[in-house]
mmCIF file of C-alpha atoms and ligand atoms in Angstrom:
data_model
loop_
_atom_site.group_PDB
_atom_site.id
_atom_site.type_symbol
_atom_site.label_atom_id
_atom_site.label_comp_id
_atom_site.label_asym_id
_atom_site.label_seq_id
_atom_site.Cartn_x
_atom_site.Cartn_y
_atom_site.Cartn_z
ATOM 1 C CA UNK A 1 0.000 0.000 0.000
ATOM 2 C CA UNK A 2 1.340 3.453 -0.939
ATOM 3 C CA UNK A 3 1.536 5.958 1.870
ATOM 4 C CA UNK A 4 0.930 9.530 0.749
ATOM 5 C CA UNK A 5 2.571 12.361 2.632
ATOM 6 C CA UNK A 6 0.597 15.452 3.544
ATOM 7 C CA UNK A 7 1.748 18.567 5.395
ATOM 8 C CA UNK A 8 -1.132 20.355 7.094
ATOM 9 C CA UNK A 9 -0.667 24.055 7.828
ATOM 10 C CA UNK A 10 -3.859 25.218 9.575
ATOM 11 C CA UNK A 11 -2.652 28.814 9.980
ATOM 12 C CA UNK A 12 -4.829 31.469 11.596
ATOM 13 C CA UNK A 13 -8.441 32.347 12.347
ATOM 14 C CA UNK A 14 -10.846 29.631 11.228
ATOM 15 C CA UNK A 15 -7.976 27.652 9.645
ATOM 16 C CA UNK A 16 -7.515 25.233 12.586
ATOM 17 C CA UNK A 17 -11.232 24.506 13.028
ATOM 18 C CA UNK A 18 -11.943 23.770 9.357
ATOM 19 C CA UNK A 19 -8.784 21.644 9.226
ATOM 20 C CA UNK A 20 -10.071 19.517 12.103
ATOM 21 C CA UNK A 21 -12.963 18.478 9.836
ATOM 22 C CA UNK A 22 -10.560 17.549 7.033
ATOM 23 C CA UNK A 23 -8.804 15.283 9.538
ATOM 24 C CA UNK A 24 -12.094 13.401 10.022
ATOM 25 C CA UNK A 25 -12.422 12.978 6.262
ATOM 26 C CA UNK A 26 -8.839 11.723 5.983
ATOM 27 C CA UNK A 27 -9.590 9.248 8.786
ATOM 28 C CA UNK A 28 -12.614 7.971 6.866
ATOM 29 C CA UNK A 29 -10.607 7.376 3.689
ATOM 30 C CA UNK A 30 -7.950 5.510 5.678
ATOM 31 C CA UNK A 31 -10.489 3.317 7.439
ATOM 32 C CA UNK A 32 -12.706 2.622 4.435
ATOM 33 C CA UNK A 33 -10.828 3.067 1.168
ATOM 34 C CA UNK A 34 -7.479 1.470 1.834
ATOM 35 C CA UNK A 35 -5.573 4.740 1.614
ATOM 36 C CA UNK A 36 -2.719 5.577 3.933
ATOM 37 C CA UNK A 37 -1.562 9.083 4.741
ATOM 38 C CA UNK A 38 1.536 10.234 6.548
ATOM 39 C CA UNK A 39 0.161 13.481 7.972
ATOM 40 C CA UNK A 40 2.351 16.081 9.652
ATOM 41 C CA UNK A 41 1.309 19.477 10.922
ATOM 42 C CA UNK A 42 3.136 22.773 11.288
ATOM 43 C CA UNK A 43 2.660 26.527 11.644
ATOM 44 C CA UNK A 44 2.197 29.251 9.058
ATOM 45 C CA UNK A 45 1.162 32.909 9.095
ATOM 46 C CA UNK A 46 0.467 34.680 12.367
ATOM 47 C CA UNK A 47 0.663 31.385 14.281
ATOM 48 C CA UNK A 48 4.221 30.885 12.994
ATOM 49 C CA UNK A 49 5.075 34.499 13.764
ATOM 50 C CA UNK A 50 3.915 34.060 17.371
ATOM 51 C CA UNK A 51 6.091 30.976 17.770
ATOM 52 C CA UNK A 52 9.151 31.851 15.681
ATOM 53 C CA UNK A 53 9.013 35.569 14.842
ATOM 54 C CA UNK A 54 8.596 34.744 11.120
ATOM 55 C CA UNK A 55 5.458 33.777 9.163
ATOM 56 C CA UNK A 56 7.123 30.590 7.876
ATOM 57 C CA UNK A 57 10.085 28.885 9.539
ATOM 58 C CA UNK A 58 12.869 27.502 7.321
ATOM 59 C CA UNK A 59 12.240 23.996 8.663
ATOM 60 C CA UNK A 60 8.579 24.235 7.608
ATOM 61 C CA UNK A 61 9.626 25.410 4.157
ATOM 62 C CA UNK A 62 11.942 22.407 3.840
ATOM 63 C CA UNK A 63 9.218 20.055 4.946
ATOM 64 C CA UNK A 64 6.812 21.568 2.391
ATOM 65 C CA UNK A 65 9.355 20.888 -0.352
ATOM 66 C CA UNK A 66 9.579 17.224 0.598
ATOM 67 C CA UNK A 67 5.928 16.130 0.830
ATOM 68 C CA UNK A 68 3.479 14.942 -1.834
ATOM 69 C CA UNK A 69 1.103 17.789 -0.962
ATOM 70 C CA UNK A 70 0.563 20.714 1.398
ATOM 71 C CA UNK A 71 -2.893 21.627 2.699
ATOM 72 C CA UNK A 72 -3.128 25.167 4.062
ATOM 73 C CA UNK A 73 -6.022 26.667 6.046
ATOM 74 C CA UNK A 74 -5.818 30.456 6.049
ATOM 75 C CA UNK A 75 -3.460 33.194 7.213
ATOM 76 C CA UNK A 76 -3.810 36.628 8.769
ATOM 77 C CA UNK A 77 -5.856 38.519 11.312
ATOM 78 C CA UNK A 78 -6.193 41.948 12.916
ATOM 79 C CA UNK A 79 -3.637 41.038 15.569
ATOM 80 C CA UNK A 80 -0.979 41.087 12.859
ATOM 81 C CA UNK A 81 -2.100 44.154 10.923
ATOM 82 C CA UNK A 82 0.642 46.390 12.229
ATOM 83 C CA UNK A 83 3.555 44.018 11.764
ATOM 84 C CA UNK A 84 6.397 44.997 9.485
ATOM 85 C CA UNK A 85 5.558 44.126 5.855
ATOM 86 C CA UNK A 86 8.361 41.535 5.693
ATOM 87 C CA UNK A 87 6.879 39.394 8.487
ATOM 88 C CA UNK A 88 3.170 39.795 7.780
ATOM 89 C CA UNK A 89 1.266 36.465 7.737
ATOM 90 C CA UNK A 90 0.707 36.749 3.951
ATOM 91 C CA UNK A 91 4.472 36.643 3.381
ATOM 92 C CA UNK A 92 4.466 33.038 4.633
ATOM 93 C CA UNK A 93 1.932 32.072 2.002
ATOM 94 C CA UNK A 94 3.772 33.951 -0.741
ATOM 95 C CA UNK A 95 7.067 32.297 0.243
ATOM 96 C CA UNK A 96 5.491 28.852 -0.089
ATOM 97 C CA UNK A 97 4.099 29.693 -3.533
ATOM 98 C CA UNK A 98 7.368 31.199 -4.770
ATOM 99 C CA UNK A 99 9.877 28.687 -3.377
ATOM 100 C CA UNK A 100 7.778 25.668 -4.368
ATOM 101 C CA UNK A 101 7.367 27.382 -7.767
ATOM 102 C CA UNK A 102 3.606 26.778 -7.783
ATOM 103 C CA UNK A 103 2.957 28.688 -10.965
ATOM 104 C CA UNK A 104 -0.529 27.418 -11.821
ATOM 105 C CA UNK A 105 -3.301 28.295 -9.395
ATOM 106 C CA UNK A 106 -6.557 26.471 -10.154
ATOM 107 C CA UNK A 107 -9.653 28.160 -8.797
ATOM 108 C CA UNK A 108 -12.845 26.404 -9.800
ATOM 109 C CA UNK A 109 -16.095 28.347 -9.408
ATOM 110 C CA UNK A 110 -18.900 25.880 -9.421
ATOM 111 C CA UNK A 111 -22.473 26.641 -8.497
ATOM 112 C CA UNK A 112 -24.067 23.833 -6.487
ATOM 113 C CA UNK A 113 -27.661 23.494 -7.499
ATOM 114 C CA UNK A 114 -28.854 23.534 -3.896
ATOM 115 C CA UNK A 115 -27.220 26.930 -3.453
ATOM 116 C CA UNK A 116 -28.076 28.713 -6.712
ATOM 117 C CA UNK A 117 -30.473 31.010 -4.868
ATOM 118 C CA UNK A 118 -27.689 32.289 -2.618
ATOM 119 C CA UNK A 119 -25.841 33.932 -5.445
ATOM 120 C CA UNK A 120 -26.178 37.690 -5.680
ATOM 121 C CA UNK A 121 -27.079 37.042 -9.326
ATOM 122 C CA UNK A 122 -30.292 35.478 -10.572
ATOM 123 C CA UNK A 123 -30.602 31.697 -10.483
ATOM 124 C CA UNK A 124 -30.939 31.467 -14.273
ATOM 125 C CA UNK A 125 -27.604 33.253 -14.721
ATOM 126 C CA UNK A 126 -25.615 31.047 -12.343
ATOM 127 C CA UNK A 127 -27.382 27.655 -12.214
ATOM 128 C CA UNK A 128 -25.060 24.967 -13.532
ATOM 129 C CA UNK A 129 -22.076 27.327 -13.580
ATOM 130 C CA UNK A 130 -18.771 25.452 -13.770
ATOM 131 C CA UNK A 131 -15.740 27.544 -14.649
ATOM 132 C CA UNK A 132 -12.081 27.222 -13.818
ATOM 133 C CA UNK A 133 -9.782 30.174 -13.362
ATOM 134 C CA UNK A 134 -6.114 29.382 -13.902
ATOM 135 C CA UNK A 135 -4.158 32.163 -12.258
ATOM 136 C CA UNK A 136 -0.411 32.602 -12.727
ATOM 137 C CA UNK A 137 0.903 32.544 -9.163
ATOM 138 C CA UNK A 138 4.658 33.070 -8.945
ATOM 139 C CA UNK A 139 5.398 36.150 -11.007
ATOM 140 C CA UNK A 140 3.925 39.428 -12.214
ATOM 141 C CA UNK A 141 3.423 42.417 -9.966
ATOM 142 C CA UNK A 142 3.401 40.262 -6.814
ATOM 143 C CA UNK A 143 7.104 39.531 -7.181
ATOM 144 C CA UNK A 144 8.493 41.893 -9.865
ATOM 145 C CA UNK A 145 11.524 44.073 -9.169
ATOM 146 C CA UNK A 146 12.095 46.939 -8.613
ATOM 147 C CA UNK A 147 9.614 47.380 -5.811
ATOM 148 C CA UNK A 148 9.393 49.448 -2.661
ATOM 149 C CA UNK A 149 8.543 52.831 -1.223
ATOM 150 C CA UNK A 150 11.186 55.455 -1.935
ATOM 151 C CA UNK A 151 12.008 59.025 -1.173
ATOM 152 C CA UNK A 152 11.376 61.213 -4.219
ATOM 153 C CA UNK A 153 14.428 63.367 -3.575
ATOM 154 C CA UNK A 154 13.339 66.925 -3.026
ATOM 155 C CA UNK A 155 10.896 66.927 -5.922
ATOM 156 C CA UNK A 156 8.867 70.110 -5.394
ATOM 157 C CA UNK A 157 6.071 68.757 -7.616
ATOM 158 C CA UNK A 158 5.441 65.736 -5.405
ATOM 159 C CA UNK A 159 3.569 66.647 -2.260
ATOM 160 C CA UNK A 160 4.610 64.221 0.455
ATOM 161 C CA UNK A 161 7.862 63.419 -1.342
ATOM 162 C CA UNK A 162 7.476 59.624 -1.713
ATOM 163 C CA UNK A 163 7.096 57.092 -4.554
ATOM 164 C CA UNK A 164 5.613 53.601 -4.353
ATOM 165 C CA UNK A 165 6.817 51.136 -6.990
ATOM 166 C CA UNK A 166 5.816 47.655 -8.099
ATOM 167 C CA UNK A 167 6.760 46.023 -11.359
ATOM 168 C CA UNK A 168 4.617 43.950 -13.667
ATOM 169 C CA UNK A 169 7.136 41.653 -15.324
ATOM 170 C CA UNK A 170 6.541 38.427 -17.224
ATOM 171 C CA UNK A 171 8.899 36.299 -19.261
ATOM 172 C CA UNK A 172 7.636 34.398 -22.267
ATOM 173 C CA UNK A 173 8.567 31.155 -20.485
ATOM 174 C CA UNK A 174 6.421 32.031 -17.489
ATOM 175 C CA UNK A 175 3.458 32.767 -19.737
ATOM 176 C CA UNK A 176 3.891 29.637 -21.834
ATOM 177 C CA UNK A 177 3.995 27.247 -18.898
ATOM 178 C CA UNK A 178 0.808 28.548 -17.296
ATOM 179 C CA UNK A 179 -0.885 28.662 -20.710
ATOM 180 C CA UNK A 180 -0.012 24.964 -21.189
ATOM 181 C CA UNK A 181 -1.541 24.162 -17.802
ATOM 182 C CA UNK A 182 -4.751 25.939 -18.867
ATOM 183 C CA UNK A 183 -4.953 24.181 -22.254
ATOM 184 C CA UNK A 184 -4.324 20.771 -20.655
ATOM 185 C CA UNK A 185 -7.130 21.352 -18.162
ATOM 186 C CA UNK A 186 -9.473 22.640 -20.872
ATOM 187 C CA UNK A 187 -9.027 19.412 -22.832
ATOM 188 C CA UNK A 188 -10.436 17.514 -19.848
ATOM 189 C CA UNK A 189 -13.406 19.893 -19.545
ATOM 190 C CA UNK A 190 -15.194 22.055 -22.123
ATOM 191 C CA UNK A 191 -12.145 22.491 -24.397
ATOM 192 C CA UNK A 192 -12.319 26.311 -24.281
ATOM 193 C CA UNK A 193 -9.788 28.816 -22.954
ATOM 194 C CA UNK A 194 -10.290 32.550 -22.579
ATOM 195 C CA UNK A 195 -7.094 34.495 -21.845
ATOM 196 C CA UNK A 196 -7.392 37.833 -20.025
ATOM 197 C CA UNK A 197 -4.900 40.723 -19.871
ATOM 198 C CA UNK A 198 -4.708 44.452 -20.600
ATOM 199 C CA UNK A 199 -2.905 44.385 -23.948
ATOM 200 C CA UNK A 200 -4.501 47.751 -24.700
ATOM 201 C CA UNK A 201 -2.382 49.512 -22.046
ATOM 202 C CA UNK A 202 0.416 47.157 -20.940
ATOM 203 C CA UNK A 203 3.352 45.738 -22.911
ATOM 204 C CA UNK A 204 3.367 42.767 -20.569
ATOM 205 C CA UNK A 205 -0.228 42.253 -21.683
ATOM 206 C CA UNK A 206 0.778 42.269 -25.350
ATOM 207 C CA UNK A 207 3.435 39.653 -24.602
ATOM 208 C CA UNK A 208 0.874 37.640 -22.624
ATOM 209 C CA UNK A 209 -1.555 37.607 -25.536
ATOM 210 C CA UNK A 210 1.110 36.704 -28.117
ATOM 211 C CA UNK A 211 2.597 33.892 -26.055
ATOM 212 C CA UNK A 212 -0.751 32.316 -25.175
ATOM 213 C CA UNK A 213 -1.633 32.433 -28.878
ATOM 214 C CA UNK A 214 1.743 30.851 -29.737
ATOM 215 C CA UNK A 215 1.202 27.941 -27.342
ATOM 216 C CA UNK A 216 -2.255 27.480 -28.789
ATOM 217 C CA UNK A 217 -1.201 27.535 -32.441
ATOM 218 C CA UNK A 218 1.806 25.265 -31.939
ATOM 219 C CA UNK A 219 0.599 22.815 -29.315
ATOM 220 C CA UNK A 220 -3.153 23.019 -28.710
ATOM 221 C CA UNK A 221 -4.859 24.016 -31.980
ATOM 222 C CA UNK A 222 -7.771 21.710 -31.052
ATOM 223 C CA UNK A 223 -8.714 23.891 -28.055
ATOM 224 C CA UNK A 224 -10.894 26.944 -28.701
ATOM 225 C CA UNK A 225 -8.995 30.095 -27.646
ATOM 226 C CA UNK A 226 -10.295 33.632 -27.181
ATOM 227 C CA UNK A 227 -8.755 36.783 -25.687
ATOM 228 C CA UNK A 228 -10.395 39.444 -23.586
ATOM 229 C CA UNK A 229 -9.267 42.602 -21.810
ATOM 230 C CA UNK A 230 -9.455 41.891 -18.099
ATOM 231 C CA UNK A 231 -11.908 44.708 -17.364
ATOM 232 C CA UNK A 232 -14.286 43.360 -19.983
ATOM 233 C CA UNK A 233 -13.669 39.912 -18.491
ATOM 234 C CA UNK A 234 -14.864 41.177 -15.113
ATOM 235 C CA UNK A 235 -17.988 42.549 -16.742
ATOM 236 C CA UNK A 236 -18.656 39.353 -18.697
ATOM 237 C CA UNK A 237 -18.212 37.263 -15.552
ATOM 238 C CA UNK A 238 -21.081 39.126 -13.971
ATOM 239 C CA UNK A 239 -23.193 39.429 -17.152
ATOM 240 C CA UNK A 240 -23.036 35.894 -18.530
ATOM 241 C CA UNK A 241 -20.585 33.715 -16.601
ATOM 242 C CA UNK A 242 -21.547 30.459 -18.294
ATOM 243 C CA UNK A 243 -19.906 31.601 -21.548
ATOM 244 C CA UNK A 244 -16.567 30.613 -19.933
ATOM 245 C CA UNK A 245 -14.906 27.270 -19.437
ATOM 246 C CA UNK A 246 -11.257 27.891 -18.495
ATOM 247 C CA UNK A 247 -9.948 31.424 -17.927
ATOM 248 C CA UNK A 248 -6.176 31.943 -17.870
ATOM 249 C CA UNK A 249 -4.799 35.181 -16.504
ATOM 250 C CA UNK A 250 -1.914 36.754 -14.623
ATOM 251 C CA UNK A 251 -1.299 36.924 -10.885
ATOM 252 C CA UNK A 252 -3.011 40.232 -10.052
ATOM 253 C CA UNK A 253 -5.942 39.997 -12.481
ATOM 254 C CA UNK A 254 -6.390 36.402 -11.344
ATOM 255 C CA UNK A 255 -6.554 37.500 -7.709
ATOM 256 C CA UNK A 256 -9.364 39.928 -8.498
ATOM 257 C CA UNK A 257 -11.291 37.952 -11.110
ATOM 258 C CA UNK A 258 -11.280 34.804 -8.978
ATOM 259 C CA UNK A 259 -12.892 36.667 -6.068
ATOM 260 C CA UNK A 260 -15.607 37.928 -8.411
ATOM 261 C CA UNK A 261 -16.128 34.430 -9.818
ATOM 262 C CA UNK A 262 -16.236 33.000 -6.299
ATOM 263 C CA UNK A 263 -19.059 35.266 -5.280
ATOM 264 C CA UNK A 264 -21.146 34.145 -8.276
ATOM 265 C CA UNK A 265 -21.472 30.742 -6.664
ATOM 266 C CA UNK A 266 -23.217 31.978 -3.545
ATOM 267 C CA UNK A 267 -20.628 31.278 -0.899
ATOM 268 C CA UNK A 268 -16.943 31.805 -0.538
ATOM 269 C CA UNK A 269 -17.085 29.080 2.107
ATOM 270 C CA UNK A 270 -17.491 26.483 -0.634
ATOM 271 C CA UNK A 271 -14.529 27.076 -2.905
ATOM 272 C CA UNK A 272 -11.284 25.102 -2.975
ATOM 273 C CA UNK A 273 -8.093 25.826 -4.866
ATOM 274 C CA UNK A 274 -4.986 23.998 -5.992
ATOM 275 C CA UNK A 275 -1.596 25.533 -6.691
ATOM 276 C CA UNK A 276 0.532 23.305 -8.878
ATOM 277 C CA UNK A 277 4.172 23.420 -9.922
ATOM 278 C CA UNK A 278 6.515 21.333 -12.015
ATOM 279 C CA UNK A 279 6.365 17.520 -11.778
ATOM 280 C CA UNK A 280 8.385 15.887 -8.997
ATOM 281 C CA UNK A 281 10.351 12.623 -9.312
ATOM 282 C CA UNK A 282 7.119 10.619 -8.859
ATOM 283 C CA UNK A 283 5.569 12.376 -11.859
ATOM 284 C CA UNK A 284 2.985 14.265 -9.765
ATOM 285 C CA UNK A 285 3.201 18.068 -9.576
ATOM 286 C CA UNK A 286 4.457 19.922 -6.533
ATOM 287 C CA UNK A 287 1.263 21.083 -4.926
ATOM 288 C CA UNK A 288 -0.424 23.127 -2.260
ATOM 289 C CA UNK A 289 -4.175 23.146 -1.665
ATOM 290 C CA UNK A 290 -6.137 25.850 0.143
ATOM 291 C CA UNK A 291 -9.667 27.117 0.524
ATOM 292 C CA UNK A 292 -10.267 30.391 -1.325
ATOM 293 C CA UNK A 293 -11.771 32.004 1.784
ATOM 294 C CA UNK A 294 -9.619 33.869 4.283
ATOM 295 C CA UNK A 295 -9.073 33.471 8.011
ATOM 296 C CA UNK A 296 -12.427 35.135 8.931
ATOM 297 C CA UNK A 297 -11.216 36.370 12.342
ATOM 298 C CA UNK A 298 -14.693 37.713 13.174
ATOM 299 C CA UNK A 299 -16.110 34.177 13.502
ATOM 300 C CA UNK A 300 -12.962 32.265 14.486
ATOM 301 C CA UNK A 301 -13.230 29.833 17.369
ATOM 302 C CA UNK A 302 -17.027 29.889 17.467
ATOM 303 C CA UNK A 303 -17.784 26.729 15.493
ATOM 304 C CA UNK A 304 -19.553 28.771 12.803
ATOM 305 C CA UNK A 305 -17.111 28.355 9.923
ATOM 306 C CA UNK A 306 -17.991 26.313 6.869
ATOM 307 C CA UNK A 307 -15.403 23.527 6.449
ATOM 308 C CA UNK A 308 -16.514 22.608 2.910
ATOM 309 C CA UNK A 309 -13.945 24.707 1.005
ATOM 310 C CA UNK A 310 -11.139 23.073 2.950
ATOM 311 C CA UNK A 311 -12.654 19.594 2.542
ATOM 312 C CA UNK A 312 -13.034 20.163 -1.206
ATOM 313 C CA UNK A 313 -9.411 21.325 -1.281
ATOM 314 C CA UNK A 314 -8.500 17.902 0.074
ATOM 315 C CA UNK A 315 -10.629 16.401 -2.720
ATOM 316 C CA UNK A 316 -8.442 18.297 -5.198
ATOM 317 C CA UNK A 317 -5.380 16.809 -3.475
ATOM 318 C CA UNK A 318 -6.862 13.337 -3.937
ATOM 319 C CA UNK A 319 -7.265 14.093 -7.636
ATOM 320 C CA UNK A 320 -4.054 15.935 -8.536
ATOM 321 C CA UNK A 321 -1.475 14.755 -5.971
ATOM 322 C CA UNK A 322 -2.585 11.238 -5.039
ATOM 323 C CA UNK A 323 -4.123 10.179 -8.360
ATOM 324 C CA UNK A 324 -7.309 8.993 -6.641
ATOM 325 C CA UNK A 325 -9.869 10.478 -9.016
ATOM 326 C CA UNK A 326 -12.661 8.119 -7.944
ATOM 327 C CA UNK A 327 -12.169 9.031 -4.289
ATOM 328 C CA UNK A 328 -12.141 12.728 -5.182
ATOM 329 C CA UNK A 329 -15.455 12.242 -7.021
ATOM 330 C CA UNK A 330 -16.868 10.403 -4.021
ATOM 331 C CA UNK A 331 -15.940 13.203 -1.634
ATOM 332 C CA UNK A 332 -17.436 15.836 -3.922
ATOM 333 C CA UNK A 333 -20.634 13.792 -4.182
ATOM 334 C CA UNK A 334 -20.796 13.512 -0.391
ATOM 335 C CA UNK A 335 -20.635 17.309 -0.106
ATOM 336 C CA UNK A 336 -23.367 17.664 -2.728
ATOM 337 C CA UNK A 337 -25.554 15.160 -0.893
ATOM 338 C CA UNK A 338 -25.214 16.951 2.430
ATOM 339 C CA UNK A 339 -26.174 20.239 0.787
ATOM 340 C CA UNK A 340 -29.077 18.660 -1.068
ATOM 341 C CA UNK A 341 -30.302 17.282 2.288
ATOM 342 C CA UNK A 342 -30.528 20.875 3.514
ATOM 343 C CA UNK A 343 -27.541 20.918 5.877
ATOM 344 C CA UNK A 344 -26.307 24.497 6.190
ATOM 345 C CA UNK A 345 -23.596 26.291 8.081
ATOM 346 C CA UNK A 346 -24.462 29.888 8.976
ATOM 347 C CA UNK A 347 -22.914 31.340 5.784
ATOM 348 C CA UNK A 348 -25.297 29.202 3.687
ATOM 349 C CA UNK A 349 -28.515 30.436 5.235
ATOM 350 C CA UNK A 350 -30.535 32.709 2.998
ATOM 351 C CA UNK A 351 -32.680 35.640 4.063
ATOM 352 C CA UNK A 352 -35.433 33.234 5.163
ATOM 353 C CA UNK A 353 -33.085 31.922 7.850
ATOM 354 C CA UNK A 354 -33.137 28.441 9.344
ATOM 355 C CA UNK A 355 -31.022 26.629 11.894
ATOM 356 C CA UNK A 356 -27.344 26.394 11.037
ATOM 357 C CA UNK A 357 -25.181 23.432 11.945
ATOM 358 C CA UNK A 358 -21.771 23.886 13.534
ATOM 359 C CA UNK A 359 -18.455 23.388 11.787
ATOM 360 C CA UNK A 360 -18.041 20.009 13.493
ATOM 361 C CA UNK A 361 -21.583 18.887 12.642
ATOM 362 C CA UNK A 362 -21.029 19.710 8.966
ATOM 363 C CA UNK A 363 -17.857 17.610 9.038
ATOM 364 C CA UNK A 364 -19.683 14.713 10.725
ATOM 365 C CA UNK A 365 -22.485 14.805 8.168
ATOM 366 C CA UNK A 366 -20.048 14.758 5.268
ATOM 367 C CA UNK A 367 -18.328 11.727 6.790
ATOM 368 C CA UNK A 368 -21.739 10.063 7.248
ATOM 369 C CA UNK A 369 -22.596 10.847 3.602
ATOM 370 C CA UNK A 370 -19.318 9.240 2.512
ATOM 371 C CA UNK A 371 -20.401 6.113 4.355
ATOM 372 C CA UNK A 372 -23.850 6.191 2.755
ATOM 373 C CA UNK A 373 -22.525 6.681 -0.792
ATOM 374 C CA UNK A 374 -19.553 4.303 -0.716
HETATM 375 C C1 IPM B 401 -5.431 34.988 -2.496
HETATM 376 C C2 IPM B 401 -5.195 36.012 -1.435
HETATM 377 C C3 IPM B 401 -3.697 36.293 -1.370
HETATM 378 C C4 IPM B 401 -3.274 36.888 -2.692
HETATM 379 C C5 IPM B 401 -3.258 37.165 -0.189
HETATM 380 C C6 IPM B 401 -3.698 36.596 1.145
HETATM 381 C C7 IPM B 401 -1.777 37.403 -0.198
HETATM 382 O O1 IPM B 401 -5.946 37.152 -1.680
HETATM 383 O O2 IPM B 401 -4.902 33.873 -2.379
HETATM 384 O O3 IPM B 401 -6.171 35.288 -3.430
HETATM 385 O O4 IPM B 401 -3.394 38.104 -2.905
HETATM 386 O O5 IPM B 401 -2.820 36.132 -3.546
HETATM 387 MG MG1 MG B 402 -7.283 36.996 -3.323
#
């Protein structure tokens, strides 16, 4: 029997409590599906800062490099708002992405039928929605140099005398590899890719468009490719989201567009993500999985958080890191069943209200649904 390694980094806020529910799910798969996991746990974000004075210790970084997959909860909270930029909780997350070279960030936005009425858009616009945003994750303005806040000399025309700089920089190689990831994924879905940039104002956007087109023409001519300016893309996502299958875009546009897409589905508490890098020796990609939601400090520790996004992130790990597609399907079906049965955490209650279940109860019901479906 293969033992799969998994590093769990619960992080801050609701991270630890949603992760506890994933542990139950892992236990079920071990007891009932003949899978074996070597699970270790460590600190990231504010929790790591409290313990080590840095948002990610070197030993944790090394461990992350050595496992089959990392599962991260969430980072950040008001307690850490005034820390120096270099040790903010988010820097731990960004270090993991950069040093593991997780260049392709997969953010599915899927509308569960049972929840279509919770979207801020009309049911007929979002019902059946199933799109995948592939966001470039290790370059662009998040990491480009030069960056910083500088003194503007004694420039009399600049009141305040300071300049803030970030650099949008992409190499053709960086664009091509994330484009390939998007085309590969599209082939397994609706076979359509829409690439988004701002080629009308940015040279890096022109390069983006040309390189995505090059990869298409030379390697994936069978996939349907279109291009859109990112602002139009935002509008189209809200106007008629089902026109999309796979969207590929850069780091910053992907950050923004994926939040918009997430909200279409009715609840941020439902959405998983996978960040994938180059293949390791075993042929599987380096990978980190995380819910799209944040640390939600306002509800942390109260048993109110929805653990589904984190549980579905583990389903993505089953699919992409452990090659257990059937088990991933089973887990996703169990979540659908629990929702169809009317089980709701507080974030999934509509205006008409109802009685929410706790974080732990949601986890228990998903485990029970696994048992019923298996
Ligand atoms: C995300 C988050 C992060 C990002 C933050 C926490 C640094 O918003 O994963 O989308 O901007 O990438
Ligand atoms: Mg974001």
